[in-house]
Amino acid sequence: MSTDQLAVNTIRLLAVDTVSKANSGHPGAPLGLAPAAHVVFQNMKFNPKDTKWINRDRFVLSNGHACALLYTMLFLYGYDYTVEDLKSFRQLHSKTPGHPESTDCPGVEVTTGPLGQGICNAVGLALAQKQFAATYNKPNYTLSDNFTYCFLGDGCLMEGVSSEASSLAGHLQLGNLIAFWDDNQISIDGSTEVAFTEDVIARYKAYAWHILEVEDGNSDLAGIAKAIEEAKKVTDKPTLIRIKTTIGYGSLAQGTHGVHGAPLKPDDVKQLKSKFGFDPEEFFAVPKEVTESYQKHVESNLKVQKEWEATFAAYKKEYPELGAEVQRRLDGKLPEGWEKALPSFTPADKSVATRKLSEGVINALSDILPEFIGGSADLTPSNLTKATGSVDFQPPSTGLGDYSGKYIRYGVREHGMGAIMNGIAAFGANYKNYGGTFLNFVSYAAGAVRLSALSGHPITWVATHDSIGLGEDGPTHQPIETLAHFRALPNCSVWRPADGNEVSAAYKSAVSSTSTPHILALSRQNLPQLEGSSIEKASKGGYVLKEASKPDVILVASGSEVEIAVNAAKLLEAEGKKVSVVSIPDFLTFDKQSDEYRLSVLPDGAPVVSIEVMSPFGWSKYSHEQFGLSRFGASGKAEDVYKYLEFTPEGVAERASKTITFYKGKEVLSPLTRAF
Amino acid sequence: MSTDQLAVNTIRLLAVDTVSKANSGHPGAPLGLAPAAHVVFQNMKFNPKDTKWINRDRFVLSNGHACALLYTMLFLYGYDYTVEDLKSFRQLHSKTPGHPESTDCPGVEVTTGPLGQGICNAVGLALAQKQFAATYNKPNYTLSDNFTYCFLGDGCLMEGVSSEASSLAGHLQLGNLIAFWDDNQISIDGSTEVAFTEDVIARYKAYAWHILEVEDGNSDLAGIAKAIEEAKKVTDKPTLIRIKTTIGYGSLAQGTHGVHGAPLKPDDVKQLKSKFGFDPEEFFAVPKEVTESYQKHVESNLKVQKEWEATFAAYKKEYPELGAEVQRRLDGKLPEGWEKALPSFTPADKSVATRKLSEGVINALSDILPEFIGGSADLTPSNLTKATGSVDFQPPSTGLGDYSGKYIRYGVREHGMGAIMNGIAAFGANYKNYGGTFLNFVSYAAGAVRLSALSGHPITWVATHDSIGLGEDGPTHQPIETLAHFRALPNCSVWRPADGNEVSAAYKSAVSSTSTPHILALSRQNLPQLEGSSIEKASKGGYVLKEASKPDVILVASGSEVEIAVNAAKLLEAEGKKVSVVSIPDFLTFDKQSDEYRLSVLPDGAPVVSIEVMSPFGWSKYSHEQFGLSRFGASGKAEDVYKYLEFTPEGVAERASKTITFYKGKEVLSPLTRAF
């Protein structure tokens, strides 16, 4: 048996043993994809001891359920995994969870499992590579030329999110992306004949991809290698390599969905080992030749990395400014004093929509932060996401921009955009990328947002038209549940700034974040610059905007309702009531403050009423009484809709008065004071 | 000018006047699409005075922002709109909101606006027609043969959800679906060249659609009519008619995104009217010939409906049972006593996963409810959604089923499934359709779920693997924010049943619903049949499972945590504490109960602790203290993960004890008691 074939069989059996030991997992895809994995990794440059080297090739397992394969590869190549890690597959606190998680698994580029996401992340990784290379490469100095490889299955291809990103990848001519479609014709419901009979190849041709086919993916190692070679030659198209495999190859149940998601039977494992020339009684066997062969590949890669380091050192001398910038980005640092560029405001400044204020921040930061790139899902003139004078990220051949462009035209593809943003963030080089759409349509991308939070990608949604305040477009476009949804998502910062200072604070948080995605909910309508706001105060996530001593009631609000609360306070004060007003632009940031600080904002002794023109769900965390919307909005002029739904100073004052009456004589504890 | 051309110009100018009067809206698409709208409506059968006639042709405006066009058509054909309704376009409380809403706008089949949804709804409408026709049509008795027409723009085509449904529609050979792609090459960001350069025609061919093209959609009325004729001839493929139009046709700014989303300038409107042979000073003009011509079409349609009624009357005689069944379904009634089929349980019955209990209900209902159809997004063996012996809904030519089949293989397409489900519900005939996936992946379909709730489609998500209790698959699959998200969505019933009786109650609510979507969150792991539960009690959405008089604490939980709460109560009782346990399987239903009832469940006087293994967000509505997860889950055996996160009787008892101590001596009001 050739060493290559021996390696393939080793991979297969390690993955099978891994799943069997856990008595849980997916052996089918690893058995089918082991040959492709072997050949791809043999063609990749990477350093298992320096997994963040910027010019490594990336590998994305979009069919993340096949992760026993990925862990096996990483283990064999000497990443930070022991055989014990394989043996604790899918067990609590292991490095080898049921689906690969980039936060916990060394060498895993992106978290996958939710189908369709990985291929989109791969598009983002490829996009970022193009942008980084076009920005910094110089004649004779290639700082970036890596490829992104991706495995995906039928499930990924059925998901619409992959259609979105694949269409865009074709448009963007991402020739640095090489994807392998594991065409095994099996999904959980059985044959793909039951639901998936489209012509995938024709579809990807329609997306302007380069198409290759490997007829016998189970054993034609040379064919797979040749396909990679061919793929690399076509530099203006992403490549899809259709690789026909047999799910569970070698198993007695091969080619059926029975091998998809459950361990093989012990007898089946034995015959498999015998068939592949291994000892049927041995587990987790790794022939020395395989280890040596893989070590040799790693060593040659180390040379490649050394050469790159020499190039970068010379680059820094020839291009000291750019070199320092690249180094800064690789160190994950922002430029000294960058935050001074954030605009601040006083009440004398005019009323402006927070989406417009957001545009001001984007303009201010675009000049000083090369890593601050972004775009919009076809709502540029509404989201106001394009910095003045910025160039489109486009293939130069289109005449519409170039690859060093910082503005990405995503098209009407919110979910794809979200997943691509995750890929851009995962590329490294300190990318802080953002994407615009209406707040309501961030929900289309919920699957990707969840993975941003789980993986800790510091991406930013510029989510404009954030409430019924968008007016005429009506309830199909007016968010009600959206903020509750994302506030309930762990590690998701959901800012809803009330004025210019709060917008600046939101961006300060977003851009300086290294591990938390941000959603910035921004108004379509104008809002005044508030007395009592500041970037510093807002940066705490919540603060007292207007303080009364021993207040009868505290009004707490976010975004456009803060102004209403301030005006309601004036009405109440005219009646002799004492009223404090609190602004909470971001729950997550506020929750991270000290108990002492938080209690100073929402102290014992006064009932708290929250005001927000959407679902009150979750606000009882910070308030005793909630004024919100437990209904959909309405199409009409914004001011008519607000009035109809009683989100007016009068409407708020009335509810505050009832609250004061209700709590009179009762002991009132801060909603923050908890039993455990 | 021919009457047809006059009609087209009338439509154009009415739509323009409508947008101008509102000073808000989208004139571009109506100007481009008026010819297609005219020809399609002239080819449709419908009755403006009986908009629910089951065999009407359906029209879906997937590019819902073009609704000035749709309202104009409905007005001209004599649906329940006056010119005053057009004049109050986009104003509060009008019948003509900013995007068409099926609940408020007579003749609007489905709510559209969020891009991509409408074409998927159209797939659902076509699917339902096929299923209804195959179930009830008999030789010489055609009860159903209607077509579904759909307009969609570039935006709809870019959205992944439309890819999902279009792929499935091709697989299902839905020849009764005729879609028009408004190929005007403009979206909000400008030319589609910036982001959307794929070959749409090749893509739809790859989906096995029948493709037609109309080169001059601005004026070739005969060409459009011929295309419809050709489309109808191909009965085993959905048809996509590419119709090249000029956005804002006739305007001075035609062909630019400037006419997309803002009213035309007054001078432009004037020249447009002159150009089209109308008085530039007249507004909302409708030439008599147009009214008469359209009236003639309606009259001929009335004859068609009368013939259908005669056929149905004869059908009822020849097939009395089936006839009665059809009549019952058209009346929107369920069979007398259907709910007796719902299984009930006692504590003596064995522990079963609620997904398995759900399978039992599906089996029980499938036999007696022909309108109860559904499927899964490729997770049939995990969701357990297929009734024993049920036939697949498949084109007969595949040999995999037939069109009277009740089980739909959706493939891995959650968002498409959600939007198709909405279309099936919108067809009428009392369809109660469901779709299965893991709870976590209902989020992929958030855009469609939102429209289910807004439009009041009584569809059901069979959402299994509902928590960290799914175990090894890990945090990528374990919902944390999901229930909070959908509970915050107005008109969305989110059931998380704790045992068999609660599962039956959940289905009772879902199947009898006429206007509320349901999400049933179901466990992967076994749960015991609880002492104190019953279908009747659970049907109130929340109830006292175990009552203590003057309790020291009330534990409230849902789903798998109810059992843990019951066991925690036992531990506390052993320490001499008095503990009530409340189960709240559905917030929405519980909130609809009387104040008196709700206060009997969560009375004043005792602190309430909620227990749910996901985000505690929102539970403070029903509890003083919340035990939940503000973090992601973990990959591991379910029992290990529960233990690690302290969701055990001991972990709950400890928090309950702290709560009792904390509230000792304080006045405790029910969390339901509110100031306003």
PDB file of N, CA, C and O in Angstrom, chain A residues 201-218:
ATOM      1  N   ILE A 201     -24.260  21.340 -10.755  1.00  0.00           N
ATOM      2  CA  ILE A 201     -23.163  21.804 -11.605  1.00  0.00           C
ATOM      3  C   ILE A 201     -23.618  22.956 -12.501  1.00  0.00           C
ATOM      4  O   ILE A 201     -22.942  23.992 -12.609  1.00  0.00           O
ATOM      5  N   ALA A 202     -24.774  22.786 -13.103  1.00  0.00           N
ATOM      6  CA  ALA A 202     -25.303  23.854 -13.965  1.00  0.00           C
ATOM      7  C   ALA A 202     -25.563  25.106 -13.137  1.00  0.00           C
ATOM      8  O   ALA A 202     -25.340  26.237 -13.591  1.00  0.00           O
ATOM      9  N   ARG A 203     -26.030  24.910 -11.923  1.00  0.00           N
ATOM     10  CA  ARG A 203     -26.299  26.073 -11.061  1.00  0.00           C
ATOM     11  C   ARG A 203     -25.003  26.829 -10.760  1.00  0.00           C
ATOM     12  O   ARG A 203     -24.961  28.056 -10.845  1.00  0.00           O
ATOM     13  N   TYR A 204     -23.955  26.100 -10.407  1.00  0.00           N
ATOM     14  CA  TYR A 204     -22.709  26.784 -10.097  1.00  0.00           C
ATOM     15  C   TYR A 204     -22.063  27.390 -11.343  1.00  0.00           C
ATOM     16  O   TYR A 204     -21.394  28.421 -11.259  1.00  0.00           O
ATOM     17  N   LYS A 205     -22.296  26.781 -12.486  1.00  0.00           N
ATOM     18  CA  LYS A 205     -21.858  27.437 -13.727  1.00  0.00           C
ATOM     19  C   LYS A 205     -22.606  28.764 -13.892  1.00  0.00           C
ATOM     20  O   LYS A 205     -22.026  29.772 -14.301  1.00  0.00           O
ATOM     21  N   ALA A 206     -23.885  28.744 -13.576  1.00  0.00           N
ATOM     22  CA  ALA A 206     -24.674  29.966 -13.677  1.00  0.00           C
ATOM     23  C   ALA A 206     -24.150  31.059 -12.741  1.00  0.00           C
ATOM     24  O   ALA A 206     -24.300  32.252 -13.010  1.00  0.00           O
ATOM     25  N   TYR A 207     -23.535  30.625 -11.651  1.00  0.00           N
ATOM     26  CA  TYR A 207     -22.927  31.590 -10.724  1.00  0.00           C
ATOM     27  C   TYR A 207     -21.539  32.027 -11.200  1.00  0.00           C
ATOM     28  O   TYR A 207     -20.843  32.747 -10.471  1.00  0.00           O
ATOM     29  N   ALA A 208     -21.117  31.515 -12.350  1.00  0.00           N
ATOM     30  CA  ALA A 208     -19.781  31.835 -12.890  1.00  0.00           C
ATOM     31  C   ALA A 208     -18.653  31.204 -12.082  1.00  0.00           C
ATOM     32  O   ALA A 208     -17.600  31.799 -11.886  1.00  0.00           O
ATOM     33  N   TRP A 209     -18.892  29.991 -11.611  1.00  0.00           N
ATOM     34  CA  TRP A 209     -17.825  29.234 -10.966  1.00  0.00           C
ATOM     35  C   TRP A 209     -17.136  28.351 -12.008  1.00  0.00           C
ATOM     36  O   TRP A 209     -17.725  27.981 -13.020  1.00  0.00           O
ATOM     37  N   HIS A 210     -15.910  28.013 -11.708  1.00  0.00           N
ATOM     38  CA  HIS A 210     -15.137  27.034 -12.466  1.00  0.00           C
ATOM     39  C   HIS A 210     -15.478  25.656 -11.899  1.00  0.00           C
ATOM     40  O   HIS A 210     -15.479  25.463 -10.696  1.00  0.00           O
ATOM     41  N   ILE A 211     -15.810  24.722 -12.790  1.00  0.00           N
ATOM     42  CA  ILE A 211     -16.313  23.423 -12.333  1.00  0.00           C
ATOM     43  C   ILE A 211     -15.339  22.307 -12.701  1.00  0.00           C
ATOM     44  O   ILE A 211     -14.858  22.236 -13.827  1.00  0.00           O
ATOM     45  N   LEU A 212     -15.075  21.448 -11.753  1.00  0.00           N
ATOM     46  CA  LEU A 212     -14.258  20.257 -12.027  1.00  0.00           C
ATOM     47  C   LEU A 212     -14.971  19.049 -11.425  1.00  0.00           C
ATOM     48  O   LEU A 212     -15.793  19.200 -10.515  1.00  0.00           O
ATOM     49  N   GLU A 213     -14.665  17.886 -11.954  1.00  0.00           N
ATOM     50  CA  GLU A 213     -15.307  16.695 -11.415  1.00  0.00           C
ATOM     51  C   GLU A 213     -14.279  15.588 -11.181  1.00  0.00           C
ATOM     52  O   GLU A 213     -13.376  15.396 -11.983  1.00  0.00           O
ATOM     53  N   VAL A 214     -14.433  14.905 -10.076  1.00  0.00           N
ATOM     54  CA  VAL A 214     -13.619  13.719  -9.811  1.00  0.00           C
ATOM     55  C   VAL A 214     -14.600  12.559  -9.679  1.00  0.00           C
ATOM     56  O   VAL A 214     -15.411  12.523  -8.742  1.00  0.00           O
ATOM     57  N   GLU A 215     -14.532  11.675 -10.634  1.00  0.00           N
ATOM     58  CA  GLU A 215     -15.530  10.600 -10.700  1.00  0.00           C
ATOM     59  C   GLU A 215     -15.449   9.641  -9.508  1.00  0.00           C
ATOM     60  O   GLU A 215     -16.457   9.235  -8.959  1.00  0.00           O
ATOM     61  N   ASP A 216     -14.206   9.286  -9.162  1.00  0.00           N
ATOM     62  CA  ASP A 216     -14.031   8.303  -8.092  1.00  0.00           C
ATOM     63  C   ASP A 216     -13.333   8.926  -6.893  1.00  0.00           C
ATOM     64  O   ASP A 216     -12.131   8.771  -6.707  1.00  0.00           O
ATOM     65  N   GLY A 217     -14.097   9.623  -6.105  1.00  0.00           N
ATOM     66  CA  GLY A 217     -13.542  10.301  -4.937  1.00  0.00           C
ATOM     67  C   GLY A 217     -13.114   9.335  -3.846  1.00  0.00           C
ATOM     68  O   GLY A 217     -12.415   9.710  -2.909  1.00  0.00           O
ATOM     69  N   ASN A 218     -13.516   8.082  -3.953  1.00  0.00           N
ATOM     70  CA  ASN A 218     -13.160   7.096  -2.936  1.00  0.00           C
ATOM     71  C   ASN A 218     -11.710   6.656  -3.033  1.00  0.00           C
ATOM     72  O   ASN A 218     -11.122   6.230  -2.045  1.00  0.00           O
TER      73      ASN A 218
END
